[in-house]
Coordinates of C-alpha atoms in Angstrom, one line a residue:
X1496 CA 100.4 101.7 92.0
X1497 CA 99.8 98.1 93.5
X1498 CA 96.5 98.1 93.0
X1499 CA 96.8 100.0 89.2
X1500 CA 99.4 96.8 89.0
X1501 CA 97.2 94.3 90.1
X1502 CA 94.4 95.3 87.3
X1503 CA 96.6 95.2 84.9
X1504 CA 97.5 91.8 85.5
X1505 CA 93.7 90.8 85.6
X1506 CA 93.2 92.7 82.5
X1507 CA 96.8 91.0 80.9
X1508 CA 95.3 86.9 82.2
X1509 CA 92.0 87.7 80.7
X1510 CA 93.2 88.3 77.3
X1511 CA 94.6 85.8 77.1
X1512 CA 98.0 84.8 75.4
X1513 CA 97.9 86.9 72.4
X1514 CA 100.9 87.8 71.4
X1515 CA 101.9 91.4 71.8
X1516 CA 101.7 93.0 69.0
X1517 CA 103.2 96.9 69.7
X1518 CA 103.7 99.6 67.2
X1519 CA 107.1 100.6 65.9
X1520 CA 110.1 98.1 66.9
X1521 CA 109.3 96.7 70.2
X1522 CA 111.0 93.9 72.7
X1523 CA 107.7 92.2 73.2
X1524 CA 108.5 89.8 70.1
X1525 CA 111.4 89.1 70.8
X1526 CA 111.1 88.1 74.7
X1527 CA 107.7 86.0 73.0
X1528 CA 110.2 83.9 70.9
X1529 CA 112.8 83.1 73.7
X1530 CA 112.7 80.1 75.9
X1531 CA 110.7 80.8 79.6
X1532 CA 113.9 81.5 82.2
X1533 CA 114.7 78.1 84.0
X1534 CA 116.8 76.3 85.3
X1535 CA 120.8 76.8 86.3
X1536 CA 120.2 80.0 84.1
X1537 CA 116.8 81.2 84.6
X1538 CA 118.4 84.9 86.4
X1539 CA 121.9 85.0 85.3
X1540 CA 123.6 87.7 87.6
X1541 CA 125.5 90.2 85.5
X1542 CA 127.6 92.9 87.8
X1543 CA 125.8 95.9 88.3
X1544 CA 128.3 97.8 86.3
X1545 CA 127.8 95.6 83.5
X1546 CA 124.3 96.3 83.4
X1547 CA 124.7 100.6 83.6
X1548 CA 127.0 100.6 80.9
X1549 CA 124.5 98.4 78.8
X1550 CA 122.0 100.8 79.7
X1551 CA 123.7 104.0 79.1
X1552 CA 124.8 102.9 75.8
X1553 CA 121.2 101.7 74.1
X1554 CA 119.0 103.0 72.4
X1555 CA 117.1 101.3 70.3
X1556 CA 117.9 98.1 72.5
X1557 CA 117.0 99.4 75.9
X1558 CA 114.1 97.2 76.5
X1559 CA 116.7 94.0 76.2
X1560 CA 119.2 95.7 78.3
X1561 CA 116.8 96.1 81.2
X1562 CA 115.5 92.7 81.0
X1563 CA 119.1 91.6 81.3
X1564 CA 119.0 93.6 84.1
X1565 CA 116.1 93.1 86.0
X1566 CA 116.8 89.2 85.9
X1567 CA 120.3 89.8 87.3
X1568 CA 118.6 92.0 89.8
X1569 CA 116.5 88.9 90.9
X1570 CA 118.7 86.6 90.4
X1571 CA 120.8 88.4 93.5
X1572 CA 117.1 88.2 95.6
X1573 CA 117.1 91.7 95.0
X1574 CA 113.5 92.1 94.3
X1575 CA 112.3 95.8 94.4
X1576 CA 115.0 96.8 93.0
X1577 CA 113.9 94.5 90.0
X1578 CA 110.2 95.1 90.4
X1579 CA 111.4 98.7 89.4
X1580 CA 113.7 97.8 86.5
X1581 CA 109.7 95.8 85.3
X1582 CA 107.3 98.4 85.9
X1583 CA 109.3 100.7 83.6
X1584 CA 109.3 98.0 80.8
X1585 CA 105.7 97.4 81.2
X1586 CA 105.4 101.7 80.9
X1587 CA 106.5 101.5 77.9
X1588 CA 105.6 98.4 76.4
X1589 CA 101.9 97.1 78.0
X1590 CA 101.8 93.9 75.7
X1591 CA 104.8 92.6 77.8
X1592 CA 102.2 91.2 81.0
X1593 CA 100.8 89.0 77.9
X1594 CA 103.8 87.1 77.6
X1595 CA 105.1 83.6 80.5
X1596 CA 108.4 84.9 80.7
X1597 CA 107.3 88.5 81.6
X1598 CA 105.3 87.4 84.3
X1599 CA 107.2 85.1 85.2
X1600 CA 110.3 87.4 86.1
X1601 CA 107.2 90.0 87.9
X1602 CA 106.1 87.1 89.6
X1603 CA 109.9 86.2 91.1
X1604 CA 110.5 90.0 91.5
X1605 CA 106.9 90.4 93.7
X1606 CA 108.3 86.9 95.6
X1607 CA 111.4 89.2 96.5
X1608 CA 109.7 92.1 97.6
X1609 CA 106.6 90.0 99.4
X1610 CA 104.2 91.1 97.8
X1611 CA 102.6 87.9 98.0
X1612 CA 99.4 87.5 96.5
X1613 CA 100.3 90.2 93.7
X1614 CA 103.2 87.4 93.6
X1615 CA 100.4 84.7 93.1
X1616 CA 98.0 87.1 90.3
X1617 CA 101.4 87.6 88.3
X1618 CA 101.9 83.9 88.8
X1619 CA 99.2 82.5 87.3
X1620 CA 98.6 80.6 84.1
X1621 CA 97.3 82.1 81.9
X1622 CA 93.9 81.2 81.1
X1623 CA 92.8 78.3 78.6
X1624 CA 96.4 77.1 78.7
X1625 CA 96.7 74.0 78.4
X1626 CA 100.6 73.1 78.8
X1627 CA 101.5 72.0 82.3
X1628 CA 103.0 75.0 84.5
X1629 CA 107.2 75.0 84.0
X1630 CA 108.7 74.1 87.2
X1631 CA 110.4 77.9 87.7
X1632 CA 107.1 79.1 87.4
X1633 CA 105.9 76.6 90.4
X1634 CA 108.3 77.1 92.3
X1635 CA 108.3 80.7 92.7
X1636 CA 104.0 79.6 93.2
X1637 CA 104.8 77.6 96.0
X1638 CA 107.1 80.3 97.6
X1639 CA 104.6 83.0 97.7
X1640 CA 101.9 80.1 99.0
X1641 CA 104.0 79.3 102.2
X1642 CA 104.7 83.2 102.9
X1643 CA 101.1 83.6 102.8
X1644 CA 100.2 80.2 105.1
X1645 CA 99.0 79.0 102.6
X1646 CA 100.5 75.3 103.5
X1647 CA 98.0 73.3 101.6
X1648 CA 98.4 74.6 98.6
X1649 CA 102.1 74.7 98.2
X1650 CA 102.5 71.4 99.3
X1651 CA 100.8 70.5 96.2
X1652 CA 103.8 71.6 94.3
X1653 CA 106.2 70.7 95.4
X1654 CA 106.9 67.5 92.9
X1655 CA 106.0 70.0 90.1
X1656 CA 109.2 72.6 92.1
X1657 CA 111.4 70.1 92.1
X1658 CA 113.1 69.5 88.7
X1659 CA 113.9 74.0 88.4
X1660 CA 114.9 73.6 92.5
X1661 CA 117.9 71.0 91.9
X1662 CA 118.7 72.6 89.0
X1663 CA 120.1 75.9 91.5
X1664 CA 123.1 75.9 93.1
X1665 CA 122.7 75.0 96.5
X1666 CA 123.3 78.8 97.6
X1667 CA 120.4 79.7 95.4
X1668 CA 118.4 76.8 96.1
X1669 CA 117.9 77.1 100.4
X1670 CA 115.2 79.8 100.3
X1671 CA 113.4 77.3 98.6
X1672 CA 114.2 74.5 100.3
X1673 CA 113.3 76.3 103.8
X1674 CA 110.3 77.0 102.4
X1675 CA 109.6 73.2 101.9
X1676 CA 111.0 72.5 105.1
X1677 CA 108.2 75.0 106.6
X1678 CA 105.8 73.7 104.5
X1679 CA 106.6 69.8 106.2
X1680 CA 106.2 71.3 109.5
X1681 CA 103.0 73.3 109.1
X1682 CA 101.0 70.4 107.5
X1683 CA 102.5 68.1 110.1
X1684 CA 104.8 66.0 108.4
X1685 CA 108.2 67.1 110.7
X1686 CA 110.0 64.3 109.7
X1687 CA 109.8 65.4 105.7
X1688 CA 110.9 68.2 107.0
X1689 CA 114.0 66.9 108.9
X1690 CA 114.6 65.0 105.6
X1691 CA 114.6 68.2 103.3
X1692 CA 117.0 70.2 105.7
X1693 CA 119.6 67.3 105.9
X1694 CA 121.7 68.9 102.9
X1695 CA 121.3 72.9 104.5
X1696 CA 124.2 73.8 106.6
X1697 CA 124.7 72.8 110.4
X1698 CA 125.5 76.5 111.1
X1699 CA 122.7 77.7 109.1
X1700 CA 120.5 80.3 111.7
X1701 CA 117.4 79.6 110.0
X1702 CA 117.7 75.5 108.9
X1703 CA 118.9 75.3 112.7
X1704 CA 115.4 76.8 113.6
X1705 CA 113.6 74.4 111.3
X1706 CA 115.6 71.5 112.4
X1707 CA 114.3 72.2 116.2
X1708 CA 110.9 72.4 115.0
X1709 CA 111.3 69.2 113.1
X1710 CA 112.4 67.4 116.7
X1711 CA 110.3 69.7 119.2
X1712 CA 106.9 68.1 117.1
X1713 CA 108.4 64.3 117.1
X1714 CA 108.6 65.5 120.9
X1715 CA 112.3 65.2 121.2
X1716 CA 112.1 68.8 123.8
X1717 CA 115.9 68.8 124.9
X1718 CA 117.6 68.6 121.7
X1719 CA 115.7 71.2 120.4
X1720 CA 115.6 73.5 123.4
X1721 CA 119.5 73.8 122.7
X1722 CA 119.6 74.0 118.8
X1723 CA 116.5 77.2 120.1
X1724 CA 119.0 78.4 122.2
X1725 CA 121.8 78.2 120.7
X1726 CA 119.5 80.6 117.7
X1727 CA 118.5 82.7 119.9
X1728 CA 122.3 83.6 120.9
X1729 CA 123.9 83.8 117.4
X1730 CA 120.6 84.5 115.0
X1731 CA 119.5 87.4 113.6
X1732 CA 116.9 89.0 115.2
X1733 CA 114.1 87.9 113.3
X1734 CA 115.9 84.5 114.1
X1735 CA 116.3 84.5 117.3
X1736 CA 112.9 86.6 117.7
X1737 CA 110.7 82.4 116.4
X1738 CA 113.5 80.9 118.9
X1739 CA 111.9 83.2 122.0
X1740 CA 108.2 81.5 120.7
X1741 CA 109.8 78.4 120.1
X1742 CA 111.0 78.1 123.1
X1743 CA 108.2 79.2 125.5
X1744 CA 105.8 76.5 123.0
X1745 CA 108.4 74.0 123.9
X1746 CA 107.9 75.0 127.2
X1747 CA 104.2 74.5 127.5
X1748 CA 104.9 71.3 125.7
X1749 CA 106.8 69.7 128.8
X1750 CA 105.0 71.0 131.5
X1751 CA 108.5 73.4 132.3
X1752 CA 106.3 76.6 132.1
X1753 CA 103.2 77.6 133.8
X1754 CA 100.4 78.7 131.4
X1755 CA 100.6 82.6 133.7
X1756 CA 104.1 82.5 133.1
X1757 CA 104.3 81.8 129.2
X1758 CA 101.4 84.7 128.7
X1759 CA 103.9 87.0 130.4
X1760 CA 107.1 86.0 127.9
X1761 CA 104.7 86.2 125.6
X1762 CA 103.9 89.6 126.4
X1763 CA 108.0 90.9 126.4
X1764 CA 108.1 89.1 123.4
X1765 CA 105.5 91.0 121.4
X1766 CA 106.1 94.2 122.7
X1767 CA 109.6 94.2 121.1
X1768 CA 108.3 92.4 118.2
X1769 CA 106.0 93.3 115.7
X1770 CA 104.2 92.7 112.3
X1771 CA 105.0 88.9 110.8
X1772 CA 104.3 85.0 111.6
X1773 CA 106.0 85.1 114.8
X1774 CA 104.1 87.8 116.0
X1775 CA 101.0 86.3 114.7
X1776 CA 101.2 82.7 116.1
X1777 CA 102.8 85.1 119.9
X1778 CA 98.9 86.6 120.1
X1779 CA 97.3 83.5 118.8
X1780 CA 99.1 81.4 122.0
X1781 CA 98.5 84.2 124.2
X1782 CA 95.3 84.5 123.7
X1783 CA 94.3 80.8 123.5
X1784 CA 96.2 80.7 127.5
X1785 CA 94.8 84.0 129.1
X1786 CA 91.1 82.5 127.4
X1787 CA 91.5 79.2 129.2
X1788 CA 92.3 80.9 132.1
X1789 CA 89.9 83.1 132.2
X1790 CA 92.4 86.2 131.6
X1791 CA 90.1 87.8 129.8
X1792 CA 92.5 91.4 129.1
X1793 CA 95.2 89.5 128.5
X1794 CA 92.0 87.7 125.5
X1795 CA 91.0 90.8 124.6
X1796 CA 94.2 93.0 124.1
X1797 CA 95.9 89.3 122.2
X1798 CA 92.6 88.7 120.3
X1799 CA 92.1 92.4 119.3
X1800 CA 95.9 92.1 117.8
X1801 CA 94.8 89.1 115.6
X1802 CA 91.4 90.9 114.1
X1803 CA 93.2 94.4 113.4
X1804 CA 96.5 93.6 111.5
X1805 CA 96.6 90.1 110.8
X1806 CA 94.5 87.7 108.3
X1807 CA 91.4 86.3 110.3
X1808 CA 90.5 84.3 107.2
X1809 CA 93.5 81.9 109.2
X1810 CA 91.6 82.1 112.7
X1811 CA 88.4 79.6 113.3
X1812 CA 85.7 81.0 112.0
X1813 CA 84.2 81.9 115.6
X1814 CA 87.2 83.9 116.8
X1815 CA 85.4 87.5 116.4
X1816 CA 82.7 85.9 118.4
X1817 CA 85.4 84.7 121.1
X1818 CA 87.1 88.1 121.8
X1819 CA 84.2 90.1 121.6
X1820 CA 83.1 87.4 124.9
X1821 CA 86.2 88.6 126.1
X1822 CA 85.3 92.4 125.8
X1823 CA 81.5 91.6 127.5
X1824 CA 82.8 89.9 130.3
X1825 CA 85.4 92.8 131.4
X1826 CA 82.1 96.0 130.3
X1827 CA 79.5 93.9 130.7
X1828 CA 77.3 94.3 133.9
X1829 CA 78.1 91.3 136.3
X1830 CA 82.3 92.7 135.3
X1831 CA 84.0 93.6 138.7
X1832 CA 86.5 96.3 136.6
X1833 CA 86.9 100.0 137.9
X1834 CA 84.7 101.9 135.3
X1835 CA 86.8 103.8 134.3
X1836 CA 89.3 101.5 133.2
X1837 CA 86.4 99.6 131.7
X1838 CA 85.2 102.8 129.5
X1839 CA 89.0 103.1 128.9
X1840 CA 88.6 99.5 127.6
X1841 CA 85.4 100.1 126.0
X1842 CA 86.8 102.9 124.0
X1843 CA 89.8 101.2 122.6
X1844 CA 87.6 98.0 121.4
X1845 CA 85.1 99.5 119.9
X1846 CA 85.3 98.2 116.5
X1847 CA 85.4 94.7 118.4
X1848 CA 82.1 94.9 119.8
X1849 CA 78.9 92.4 117.8
X1850 CA 77.2 94.6 115.2
X1851 CA 73.6 95.3 115.5
X1852 CA 71.6 95.0 118.3
X1853 CA 73.6 93.3 120.4
X1854 CA 76.7 95.6 120.2
X1855 CA 74.5 98.7 120.7
X1856 CA 72.7 97.5 123.7
X1857 CA 76.1 96.6 125.0
X1858 CA 76.8 100.6 124.1
X1859 CA 73.3 101.9 126.2
X1860 CA 74.1 99.0 128.8
X1861 CA 77.9 100.5 129.7
X1862 CA 76.9 104.7 129.1
X1863 CA 74.5 104.4 131.8
X1864 CA 76.6 103.3 134.0
X1865 CA 79.1 105.8 132.7
X1866 CA 76.1 108.8 133.1
X1867 CA 75.1 107.1 136.8
X1868 CA 78.6 107.3 138.2
X1869 CA 78.7 111.3 136.7
X1870 CA 81.0 110.4 133.7
X1871 CA 79.2 112.6 130.9
X1872 CA 81.7 113.1 128.7
X1873 CA 82.8 109.6 128.3
X1874 CA 79.6 108.5 128.1
X1875 CA 78.8 111.3 125.2
X1876 CA 81.5 110.2 123.4
X1877 CA 80.8 107.0 123.0
X1878 CA 77.1 107.2 122.4
X1879 CA 78.5 110.3 120.0
X1880 CA 81.1 107.3 118.2
X1881 CA 77.5 105.1 118.0
X1882 CA 75.2 107.6 116.3
X1883 CA 78.0 108.1 113.5
X1884 CA 79.1 104.4 113.1
X1885 CA 76.4 102.6 114.1
X1886 CA 73.2 104.4 113.3
X1887 CA 71.7 105.4 110.5
X1888 CA 68.2 107.3 109.1
X1889 CA 65.1 108.3 111.4
X1890 CA 66.9 106.7 114.1
X1891 CA 69.7 109.0 114.8
X1892 CA 67.2 111.4 116.0
X1893 CA 66.8 110.5 119.6
X1894 CA 70.4 109.8 120.1
X1895 CA 71.4 112.7 118.5
X1896 CA 69.3 114.9 121.3
X1897 CA 70.8 112.4 123.8
X1898 CA 73.9 112.8 122.8
X1899 CA 73.8 116.6 123.3
X1900 CA 72.1 116.9 125.9
X1901 CA 75.3 114.5 128.0
X1902 CA 77.6 117.3 126.0
X1903 CA 75.1 120.1 127.6
X1904 CA 76.0 118.1 131.0
X1905 CA 79.3 117.6 130.4
X1906 CA 80.0 121.1 130.0
X1907 CA 80.2 121.7 126.3
X1908 CA 77.1 123.3 125.3
X1909 CA 78.8 124.3 121.4
X1910 CA 79.1 120.8 121.3
X1911 CA 75.9 119.9 121.5
X1912 CA 75.2 122.7 119.0
X1913 CA 77.1 121.7 116.7
X1914 CA 76.6 118.0 116.9
X1915 CA 72.2 118.7 116.6
X1916 CA 72.7 121.0 113.4
X1917 CA 75.1 118.4 111.4
X1918 CA 72.9 115.5 112.1
X1919 CA 69.6 117.3 110.9
X1920 CA 67.0 115.1 108.9
X1921 CA 64.0 116.2 107.1
X1922 CA 62.7 112.8 107.8
X1923 CA 62.6 113.2 111.2
X1924 CA 59.1 112.5 113.1
X1925 CA 58.0 115.7 114.9
X1926 CA 58.1 114.9 117.9
X1927 CA 61.7 113.5 117.5
X1928 CA 62.2 117.5 115.8
X1929 CA 60.7 119.0 118.9
X1930 CA 63.0 116.9 121.4
X1931 CA 66.3 118.0 119.6
X1932 CA 65.0 121.4 119.3
X1933 CA 64.4 121.6 123.0
X1934 CA 67.9 121.0 123.9
X1935 CA 69.8 123.3 120.9
X1936 CA 68.1 126.0 123.0
X1937 CA 69.4 125.0 126.6
X1938 CA 72.7 124.8 124.7
X1939 CA 72.9 127.9 123.3
X1940 CA 71.0 129.7 126.3
X1941 CA 74.4 128.2 128.1
X1942 CA 76.4 129.9 125.4
X1943 CA 74.6 133.7 126.4
X1944 CA 72.7 133.5 123.0
X1945 CA 69.6 133.9 124.7
X1946 CA 67.8 135.3 121.8
X1947 CA 68.5 132.7 119.1
X1948 CA 67.1 130.0 121.8
X1949 CA 63.7 131.7 122.3
X1950 CA 63.6 132.0 119.0
X1951 CA 63.8 128.2 118.3
X1952 CA 61.5 128.1 121.2
X1953 CA 58.6 130.1 119.5
X1954 CA 58.3 126.5 116.9
X1955 CA 58.6 124.2 119.2
X1956 CA 55.2 123.1 120.8
X1957 CA 54.8 123.0 124.6
X1958 CA 57.8 124.6 125.4
X1959 CA 56.8 127.7 127.2
X1960 CA 57.6 126.4 130.5
X1961 CA 61.6 125.9 129.0
X1962 CA 61.4 129.4 127.5
X1963 CA 61.0 131.1 131.0
X1964 CA 62.7 128.3 132.9
X1965 CA 65.7 130.1 130.1
X1966 CA 64.7 133.9 130.5
X1967 CA 64.5 133.2 134.5
X1968 CA 68.0 131.9 134.5
X1969 CA 69.4 134.7 132.5
X1970 CA 67.5 137.3 134.4
X1971 CA 65.4 138.4 131.8
X1972 CA 62.5 139.9 133.1
X1973 CA 61.1 141.5 131.3
X1974 CA 60.6 138.8 128.6
X1975 CA 59.5 136.9 131.7
X1976 CA 57.0 139.0 132.9
X1977 CA 55.7 138.1 128.9
X1978 CA 56.7 134.5 128.6
X1979 CA 54.3 133.7 132.0
X1980 CA 51.2 134.8 131.2
X1981 CA 50.5 131.9 129.5
X1982 CA 51.5 129.7 132.6
X1983 CA 50.3 131.6 134.6
X1984 CA 47.7 129.2 137.0
X1985 CA 43.7 130.4 137.6
X1986 CA 43.1 132.4 140.7
X1987 CA 40.6 129.6 142.0
X1988 CA 42.9 126.7 141.1
X1989 CA 44.5 124.5 144.1
X1990 CA 47.9 126.2 143.7
X1991 CA 50.8 123.0 142.9
X1992 CA 54.8 123.2 143.9
X1993 CA 54.6 124.3 139.7
X1994 CA 52.6 126.4 140.2
X1995 CA 53.6 127.7 143.2
X1996 CA 57.3 127.9 141.9
X1997 CA 55.6 129.9 138.4
X1998 CA 53.7 132.4 140.3
X1999 CA 57.4 133.0 142.7
X2000 CA 59.2 134.1 140.0
X2001 CA 56.9 136.1 138.1
X2002 CA 56.4 138.1 141.7
X2003 CA 59.7 138.6 141.8
X2004 CA 60.4 139.4 138.2
X2005 CA 57.5 142.3 138.3
X2006 CA 59.2 143.6 141.7
X2007 CA 62.6 143.8 140.2
X2008 CA 61.0 145.7 137.7
X2009 CA 59.2 148.4 140.0
X2010 CA 55.8 147.7 138.3
X2011 CA 54.2 147.6 141.5
X2012 CA 49.9 147.6 139.8
X2013 CA 50.6 144.3 138.3
X2014 CA 52.7 142.7 141.5
X2015 CA 49.5 144.1 143.8
X2016 CA 47.2 142.5 141.2
X2017 CA 48.7 139.3 141.8
X2018 CA 48.9 139.5 145.8
X2019 CA 45.1 139.6 145.2
X2020 CA 44.9 136.7 142.8
X2021 CA 47.1 134.4 144.8
X2022 CA 46.9 135.3 148.8
X2023 CA 44.2 132.7 148.9
X2024 CA 45.7 130.2 147.5
X2025 CA 49.6 130.5 149.2
X2026 CA 47.9 131.3 152.5
X2027 CA 48.6 127.4 153.7
X2028 CA 51.3 126.8 151.5
X2029 CA 54.6 126.7 153.2
X2030 CA 56.2 129.2 150.5
X2031 CA 53.2 131.5 151.8
X2032 CA 55.9 133.7 153.1
X2033 CA 58.0 134.3 150.4
X2034 CA 55.1 135.1 148.6
X2035 CA 54.5 137.3 151.6
X2036 CA 58.3 138.8 151.4
X2037 CA 57.4 140.1 147.2
X2038 CA 55.0 142.9 148.4
X2039 CA 56.6 145.4 147.3
X2040 CA 59.1 146.9 144.9
X2041 CA 63.0 144.7 145.1
X2042 CA 64.8 148.0 143.2
X2043 CA 67.0 150.1 145.3
X2044 CA 66.9 148.3 148.6
X2045 CA 70.2 146.3 148.8
X2046 CA 68.7 143.2 147.4
X2047 CA 67.7 141.6 151.0
X2048 CA 64.4 140.5 150.4
X2049 CA 65.4 139.1 147.0
X2050 CA 68.2 137.7 148.6
X2051 CA 65.7 136.5 151.0
X2052 CA 62.8 135.5 148.7
X2053 CA 65.8 133.4 146.7
X2054 CA 66.9 131.4 148.6
X2055 CA 63.2 129.9 150.3
X2056 CA 62.1 129.7 146.7
X2057 CA 60.9 125.4 146.5
X2058 CA 63.1 123.7 144.6
X2059 CA 60.6 122.2 142.6
X2060 CA 61.5 122.7 138.0
X2061 CA 58.2 123.2 136.0
X2062 CA 61.1 121.6 133.0
X2063 CA 61.3 118.2 135.3
X2064 CA 64.3 116.6 133.8
X2065 CA 65.7 118.9 131.3
X2066 CA 66.5 121.3 134.5
X2067 CA 70.3 120.2 135.1
X2068 CA 70.7 121.5 132.0
X2069 CA 70.0 124.2 133.0
X2070 CA 72.2 124.2 136.1
X2071 CA 75.3 122.9 134.2
X2072 CA 77.9 124.7 134.2
X2073 CA 79.7 125.7 131.1
X2074 CA 83.8 124.3 130.8
X2075 CA 85.7 127.0 129.6
X2076 CA 87.3 126.8 126.6
X2077 CA 90.7 125.3 126.0
X2078 CA 92.5 127.9 123.7
X2079 CA 93.7 126.1 120.0
X2080 CA 97.5 127.1 119.1

């Protein structure tokens, strides 16, 4: 809704100050002839009952009744309701947006409803207009700019807005007076702010708060502390939160409050008060104090909140880099924080990591630390985030294989299969495709889908050893004997550790199948090679059928097998335990 309105306002302003023309009897020509709302009569208040009666009896004259009701609502500071009435008018007559009076009313309603950015658009002067802006328009623009913390721009409108403000009753003038006083304080003019506030009631909490701020800026800490304490006791929740923040700032200014104690008090304040300028100022102060003290965790929490929830343009140009530095101090190679806690921090603040190579390197380094500590799932989650959000094109190929590998080690082969299938691309290099297929085959075998795993490996070059390993783990003896034919070493060749394990496993498979003739041939072929090897006695155990003998010789042979694996670095994946699936409800 708000986005569509912004577009409509933009188009209306682009159309210039053309006179509205619509079909049939419309209100726009009448409103165009009326003077702009200004002075004491700008927003006349009408009792709601009377406004509702006028709306109920109006037939063709409903738009004038709506206009009177909207002005009355603005006069009562009921901006959201006024927006609803003006929206209805605009829907019936889109040309109303071309009229200065309507845009002024709409801008006032938006300002009261705290839609300040849209309010500035509605209150913008018509393009090419030569007339000086009206005082009423200046007053509402000043207030919207002050809400957006654009204080210098707002200060430039004070002179223009003054006639409209002086024409108002004192009560209606108060919000604008408070805005002007705030502008004076934020632009380094506490004396001017005090002068503006001189006419405000002494018991007004907002005015008291600003008077105390002016005194604090002038170095009058004792009276400022007294006034802040009064507001903290008697003001609204928003005023009390602001007063608490000001007391902390005064304590720091007169050195009665240590930075560490100030950080604790600021933390307590922001725990219970969120979402406005008070929190923003409190977070900014926390970040500065914590960074100066080397309290990286507190600085990161405050800086992260400022980056995520507040207007970054109000921070220094290098603020993002400063927050990133605090994160790196906690998770970098030289950090002393416990690894699980550091992993949680990195995951919570992953959106703050530096972009490009430096951020990727930080993730890679930390993921390696997690792997070394056996925290495979955390490492997989971290690299999966990098894969989906920081990596594109064919660079996803090797990274996806690595993430899937970690998921298998974490006992989640199903997640590994899903990841590899969802990250498939046609432009991966043959080497990348082969690596991904090997990992996928292992994951499928872990899920018990051995036939699918073997089928995938049939298309992967140099995968005979992995295929044999999968079949060995699954005790698929007949398939293992067939797969081993290409792996068996030459009879005259020296038997390496890997060659020995291949022959021994082949012998076990033949013995389990009862294929004694082939087993005898295998003994004749490799007996000389095993004669001088430590595994020779294992080879000797496998001299006949193992079936029907209680499994004793098989157990002895399996226990005595060398620990070397034909597939090197892939072996731990096949040995990884599979975590049980958690049922979903």
